[in-house]
JSON list of C-alpha atoms in Angstrom, two decimals:
[
{"chain": "U", "resi": 1, "resn": "MET", "atom": "CA", "xyz": [90.31, 87.99, 123.09]},
{"chain": "U", "resi": 2, "resn": "LEU", "atom": "CA", "xyz": [92.55, 89.94, 121.03]},
{"chain": "U", "resi": 3, "resn": "GLY", "atom": "CA", "xyz": [95.69, 87.39, 122.23]},
{"chain": "U", "resi": 4, "resn": "HIS", "atom": "CA", "xyz": [98.93, 88.80, 123.79]},
{"chain": "U", "resi": 5, "resn": "LEU", "atom": "CA", "xyz": [100.97, 89.64, 120.81]},
{"chain": "U", "resi": 6, "resn": "PRO", "atom": "CA", "xyz": [102.73, 93.19, 121.30]},
{"chain": "U", "resi": 7, "resn": "GLU", "atom": "CA", "xyz": [101.63, 94.05, 117.94]},
{"chain": "U", "resi": 8, "resn": "LEU", "atom": "CA", "xyz": [97.77, 94.28, 118.09]},
{"chain": "U", "resi": 9, "resn": "ALA", "atom": "CA", "xyz": [98.72, 96.58, 121.73]},
{"chain": "U", "resi": 10, "resn": "GLY", "atom": "CA", "xyz": [96.59, 99.30, 119.67]},
{"chain": "U", "resi": 11, "resn": "LEU", "atom": "CA", "xyz": [93.65, 97.38, 119.04]},
{"chain": "U", "resi": 12, "resn": "ARG", "atom": "CA", "xyz": [93.82, 96.10, 122.64]},
{"chain": "U", "resi": 13, "resn": "ALA", "atom": "CA", "xyz": [93.26, 100.02, 124.35]},
{"chain": "U", "resi": 14, "resn": "THR", "atom": "CA", "xyz": [90.51, 101.02, 122.20]},
{"chain": "U", "resi": 15, "resn": "ASP", "atom": "CA", "xyz": [88.54, 97.49, 122.40]},
{"chain": "U", "resi": 16, "resn": "PRO", "atom": "CA", "xyz": [87.23, 98.26, 125.96]},
{"chain": "U", "resi": 17, "resn": "TYR", "atom": "CA", "xyz": [84.82, 101.50, 124.44]},
{"chain": "U", "resi": 18, "resn": "ASP", "atom": "CA", "xyz": [83.07, 100.84, 121.74]},
{"chain": "U", "resi": 19, "resn": "ALA", "atom": "CA", "xyz": [83.79, 104.05, 119.53]},
{"chain": "U", "resi": 20, "resn": "VAL", "atom": "CA", "xyz": [87.05, 106.42, 119.68]},
{"chain": "U", "resi": 21, "resn": "LEU", "atom": "CA", "xyz": [85.97, 109.85, 118.92]},
{"chain": "U", "resi": 22, "resn": "THR", "atom": "CA", "xyz": [89.20, 111.24, 117.11]},
{"chain": "U", "resi": 23, "resn": "PRO", "atom": "CA", "xyz": [89.05, 114.40, 114.57]},
{"chain": "U", "resi": 24, "resn": "THR", "atom": "CA", "xyz": [89.16, 113.17, 110.65]},
{"chain": "U", "resi": 25, "resn": "LEU", "atom": "CA", "xyz": [91.18, 116.01, 109.64]},
{"chain": "U", "resi": 26, "resn": "THR", "atom": "CA", "xyz": [94.13, 118.15, 111.60]},
{"chain": "U", "resi": 27, "resn": "GLN", "atom": "CA", "xyz": [93.73, 120.13, 109.22]},
{"chain": "U", "resi": 28, "resn": "PRO", "atom": "CA", "xyz": [90.51, 122.30, 107.09]},
{"chain": "U", "resi": 29, "resn": "PRO", "atom": "CA", "xyz": [91.26, 120.91, 103.27]},
{"chain": "U", "resi": 30, "resn": "ARG", "atom": "CA", "xyz": [94.08, 121.93, 101.69]},
{"chain": "U", "resi": 31, "resn": "PRO", "atom": "CA", "xyz": [94.18, 123.17, 98.36]},
{"chain": "U", "resi": 32, "resn": "VAL", "atom": "CA", "xyz": [95.13, 121.24, 94.57]},
{"chain": "U", "resi": 33, "resn": "GLY", "atom": "CA", "xyz": [98.42, 120.14, 95.10]},
{"chain": "U", "resi": 34, "resn": "TRP", "atom": "CA", "xyz": [99.65, 120.88, 98.24]},
{"chain": "U", "resi": 35, "resn": "PHE", "atom": "CA", "xyz": [101.00, 117.72, 98.84]},
{"chain": "U", "resi": 36, "resn": "GLU", "atom": "CA", "xyz": [102.76, 117.39, 95.84]},
{"chain": "U", "resi": 37, "resn": "ASP", "atom": "CA", "xyz": [104.31, 120.97, 95.65]},
{"chain": "U", "resi": 38, "resn": "VAL", "atom": "CA", "xyz": [107.60, 119.93, 97.12]},
{"chain": "U", "resi": 39, "resn": "ASP", "atom": "CA", "xyz": [110.37, 118.34, 95.41]},
{"chain": "U", "resi": 40, "resn": "ASP", "atom": "CA", "xyz": [111.40, 116.22, 99.03]},
{"chain": "U", "resi": 41, "resn": "PRO", "atom": "CA", "xyz": [109.46, 112.34, 98.61]},
{"chain": "U", "resi": 42, "resn": "GLY", "atom": "CA", "xyz": [109.91, 112.40, 102.00]},
{"chain": "U", "resi": 43, "resn": "GLU", "atom": "CA", "xyz": [107.73, 115.71, 102.55]},
{"chain": "U", "resi": 44, "resn": "THR", "atom": "CA", "xyz": [105.33, 114.86, 100.57]},
{"chain": "U", "resi": 45, "resn": "PHE", "atom": "CA", "xyz": [104.29, 112.10, 102.77]},
{"chain": "U", "resi": 46, "resn": "GLU", "atom": "CA", "xyz": [105.32, 114.01, 106.03]},
{"chain": "U", "resi": 47, "resn": "ARG", "atom": "CA", "xyz": [102.35, 116.45, 104.76]},
{"chain": "U", "resi": 48, "resn": "MET", "atom": "CA", "xyz": [100.13, 113.59, 104.17]},
{"chain": "U", "resi": 49, "resn": "LYS", "atom": "CA", "xyz": [101.25, 111.83, 107.53]},
{"chain": "U", "resi": 50, "resn": "ARG", "atom": "CA", "xyz": [100.01, 115.62, 109.70]},
{"chain": "U", "resi": 51, "resn": "PHE", "atom": "CA", "xyz": [97.00, 115.83, 107.26]},
{"chain": "U", "resi": 52, "resn": "ALA", "atom": "CA", "xyz": [95.11, 112.62, 108.13]},
{"chain": "U", "resi": 53, "resn": "ALA", "atom": "CA", "xyz": [96.47, 110.65, 110.85]},
{"chain": "U", "resi": 54, "resn": "PHE", "atom": "CA", "xyz": [93.59, 109.30, 112.70]},
{"chain": "U", "resi": 55, "resn": "PRO", "atom": "CA", "xyz": [92.17, 107.48, 109.55]},
{"chain": "U", "resi": 56, "resn": "ALA", "atom": "CA", "xyz": [95.80, 106.28, 108.96]},
{"chain": "U", "resi": 57, "resn": "VAL", "atom": "CA", "xyz": [95.89, 104.29, 111.98]},
{"chain": "U", "resi": 58, "resn": "TYR", "atom": "CA", "xyz": [92.62, 102.43, 111.28]},
{"chain": "U", "resi": 59, "resn": "ASN", "atom": "CA", "xyz": [93.08, 101.80, 107.99]},
{"chain": "U", "resi": 60, "resn": "VAL", "atom": "CA", "xyz": [96.02, 99.98, 109.14]},
{"chain": "U", "resi": 61, "resn": "SER", "atom": "CA", "xyz": [94.43, 98.15, 111.66]},
{"chain": "U", "resi": 62, "resn": "GLY", "atom": "CA", "xyz": [91.42, 97.82, 109.93]},
{"chain": "U", "resi": 63, "resn": "GLN", "atom": "CA", "xyz": [89.35, 98.46, 112.46]},
{"chain": "U", "resi": 64, "resn": "PRO", "atom": "CA", "xyz": [85.38, 100.18, 111.26]},
{"chain": "U", "resi": 65, "resn": "ALA", "atom": "CA", "xyz": [85.84, 103.90, 111.06]},
{"chain": "U", "resi": 66, "resn": "VAL", "atom": "CA", "xyz": [83.12, 106.30, 109.55]},
{"chain": "U", "resi": 67, "resn": "ASN", "atom": "CA", "xyz": [83.08, 110.06, 109.56]},
{"chain": "U", "resi": 68, "resn": "LEU", "atom": "CA", "xyz": [80.33, 112.00, 110.52]},
{"chain": "U", "resi": 69, "resn": "PRO", "atom": "CA", "xyz": [79.89, 116.11, 108.66]},
{"chain": "U", "resi": 70, "resn": "LEU", "atom": "CA", "xyz": [79.14, 117.38, 112.43]},
{"chain": "U", "resi": 71, "resn": "HIS", "atom": "CA", "xyz": [80.57, 121.60, 111.04]},
{"chain": "U", "resi": 72, "resn": "TRP", "atom": "CA", "xyz": [81.24, 123.66, 108.17]},
{"chain": "U", "resi": 73, "resn": "SER", "atom": "CA", "xyz": [83.90, 125.60, 107.61]},
{"chain": "U", "resi": 74, "resn": "ALA", "atom": "CA", "xyz": [83.55, 129.84, 107.14]},
{"chain": "U", "resi": 75, "resn": "GLU", "atom": "CA", "xyz": [83.77, 128.26, 103.57]},
{"chain": "U", "resi": 76, "resn": "GLY", "atom": "CA", "xyz": [80.64, 126.33, 103.46]},
{"chain": "U", "resi": 77, "resn": "LEU", "atom": "CA", "xyz": [83.15, 122.70, 103.65]},
{"chain": "U", "resi": 78, "resn": "PRO", "atom": "CA", "xyz": [81.79, 119.52, 105.58]},
{"chain": "U", "resi": 79, "resn": "ILE", "atom": "CA", "xyz": [84.02, 119.38, 108.63]},
{"chain": "U", "resi": 80, "resn": "GLY", "atom": "CA", "xyz": [84.28, 115.36, 110.16]},
{"chain": "U", "resi": 81, "resn": "VAL", "atom": "CA", "xyz": [84.09, 114.07, 113.12]},
{"chain": "U", "resi": 82, "resn": "MET", "atom": "CA", "xyz": [85.85, 110.75, 112.76]},
{"chain": "U", "resi": 83, "resn": "LEU", "atom": "CA", "xyz": [83.59, 107.26, 115.33]},
{"chain": "U", "resi": 84, "resn": "ALA", "atom": "CA", "xyz": [86.50, 104.16, 115.56]},
{"chain": "U", "resi": 85, "resn": "GLY", "atom": "CA", "xyz": [84.92, 101.47, 117.07]},
{"chain": "U", "resi": 86, "resn": "ARG", "atom": "CA", "xyz": [86.09, 97.40, 117.30]},
{"chain": "U", "resi": 87, "resn": "PHE", "atom": "CA", "xyz": [87.57, 95.27, 115.04]},
{"chain": "U", "resi": 88, "resn": "GLY", "atom": "CA", "xyz": [84.66, 93.60, 113.27]},
{"chain": "U", "resi": 89, "resn": "ASP", "atom": "CA", "xyz": [82.25, 94.99, 114.58]},
{"chain": "U", "resi": 90, "resn": "GLU", "atom": "CA", "xyz": [80.85, 97.16, 112.12]},
{"chain": "U", "resi": 91, "resn": "GLY", "atom": "CA", "xyz": [77.19, 96.81, 113.90]},
{"chain": "U", "resi": 92, "resn": "THR", "atom": "CA", "xyz": [77.01, 99.59, 116.20]},
{"chain": "U", "resi": 93, "resn": "LEU", "atom": "CA", "xyz": [79.58, 102.12, 114.15]},
{"chain": "U", "resi": 94, "resn": "ILE", "atom": "CA", "xyz": [76.13, 101.88, 111.83]},
{"chain": "U", "resi": 95, "resn": "SER", "atom": "CA", "xyz": [73.94, 102.37, 114.87]},
{"chain": "U", "resi": 96, "resn": "LEU", "atom": "CA", "xyz": [75.53, 104.75, 116.08]},
{"chain": "U", "resi": 97, "resn": "SER", "atom": "CA", "xyz": [75.73, 107.08, 113.25]},
{"chain": "U", "resi": 98, "resn": "SER", "atom": "CA", "xyz": [72.41, 106.80, 112.42]},
{"chain": "U", "resi": 99, "resn": "GLN", "atom": "CA", "xyz": [71.29, 108.08, 116.42]},
{"chain": "U", "resi": 100, "resn": "VAL", "atom": "CA", "xyz": [74.47, 110.96, 115.86]},
{"chain": "U", "resi": 101, "resn": "GLU", "atom": "CA", "xyz": [72.42, 111.96, 112.07]},
{"chain": "U", "resi": 102, "resn": "ALA", "atom": "CA", "xyz": [68.41, 111.71, 113.82]},
{"chain": "U", "resi": 103, "resn": "ALA", "atom": "CA", "xyz": [69.41, 114.59, 117.11]},
{"chain": "U", "resi": 104, "resn": "ARG", "atom": "CA", "xyz": [71.23, 116.53, 114.16]},
{"chain": "U", "resi": 105, "resn": "GLY", "atom": "CA", "xyz": [68.67, 116.06, 112.44]},
{"chain": "U", "resi": 106, "resn": "GLY", "atom": "CA", "xyz": [70.28, 114.99, 109.29]},
{"chain": "U", "resi": 107, "resn": "PHE", "atom": "CA", "xyz": [73.79, 115.66, 108.36]},
{"chain": "U", "resi": 108, "resn": "TRP", "atom": "CA", "xyz": [73.66, 117.76, 104.93]},
{"chain": "U", "resi": 109, "resn": "GLY", "atom": "CA", "xyz": [70.49, 119.80, 106.16]},
{"chain": "U", "resi": 110, "resn": "GLU", "atom": "CA", "xyz": [69.16, 121.71, 103.52]},
{"chain": "U", "resi": 111, "resn": "ARG", "atom": "CA", "xyz": [72.81, 122.01, 102.14]},
{"chain": "U", "resi": 112, "resn": "ARG", "atom": "CA", "xyz": [72.97, 120.25, 98.62]},
{"chain": "U", "resi": 113, "resn": "PRO", "atom": "CA", "xyz": [75.90, 120.21, 95.24]},
{"chain": "U", "resi": 114, "resn": "ALA", "atom": "CA", "xyz": [75.04, 122.83, 92.50]},
{"chain": "U", "resi": 115, "resn": "VAL", "atom": "CA", "xyz": [73.73, 120.69, 89.67]},
{"chain": "U", "resi": 116, "resn": "TRP", "atom": "CA", "xyz": [75.50, 121.92, 86.70]}
]
């Protein structure tokens, strides 16, 4: 189904599963400028990799993924989990996301951004 090329190992490893659950981010939101407040571009890249390690994998592979805001920080910021699916199987993720949202009673509840 996914061939025998070594570069497809990640796709083959997750293909038996309907979805893979990971954190969306590995850290709470960083202050504006945190990624660029160092002089070394290598350090900037390391910060980006540490902050968003899981989404990068799916951005490169092309597998569908969704972020579900299932928790809130003490500061009122959404904290998400990410579901990633099989290559080309967006329908399963949309269905699963809808089921999770219904079971939660909605992701946002009564929370609404201020209108200025």
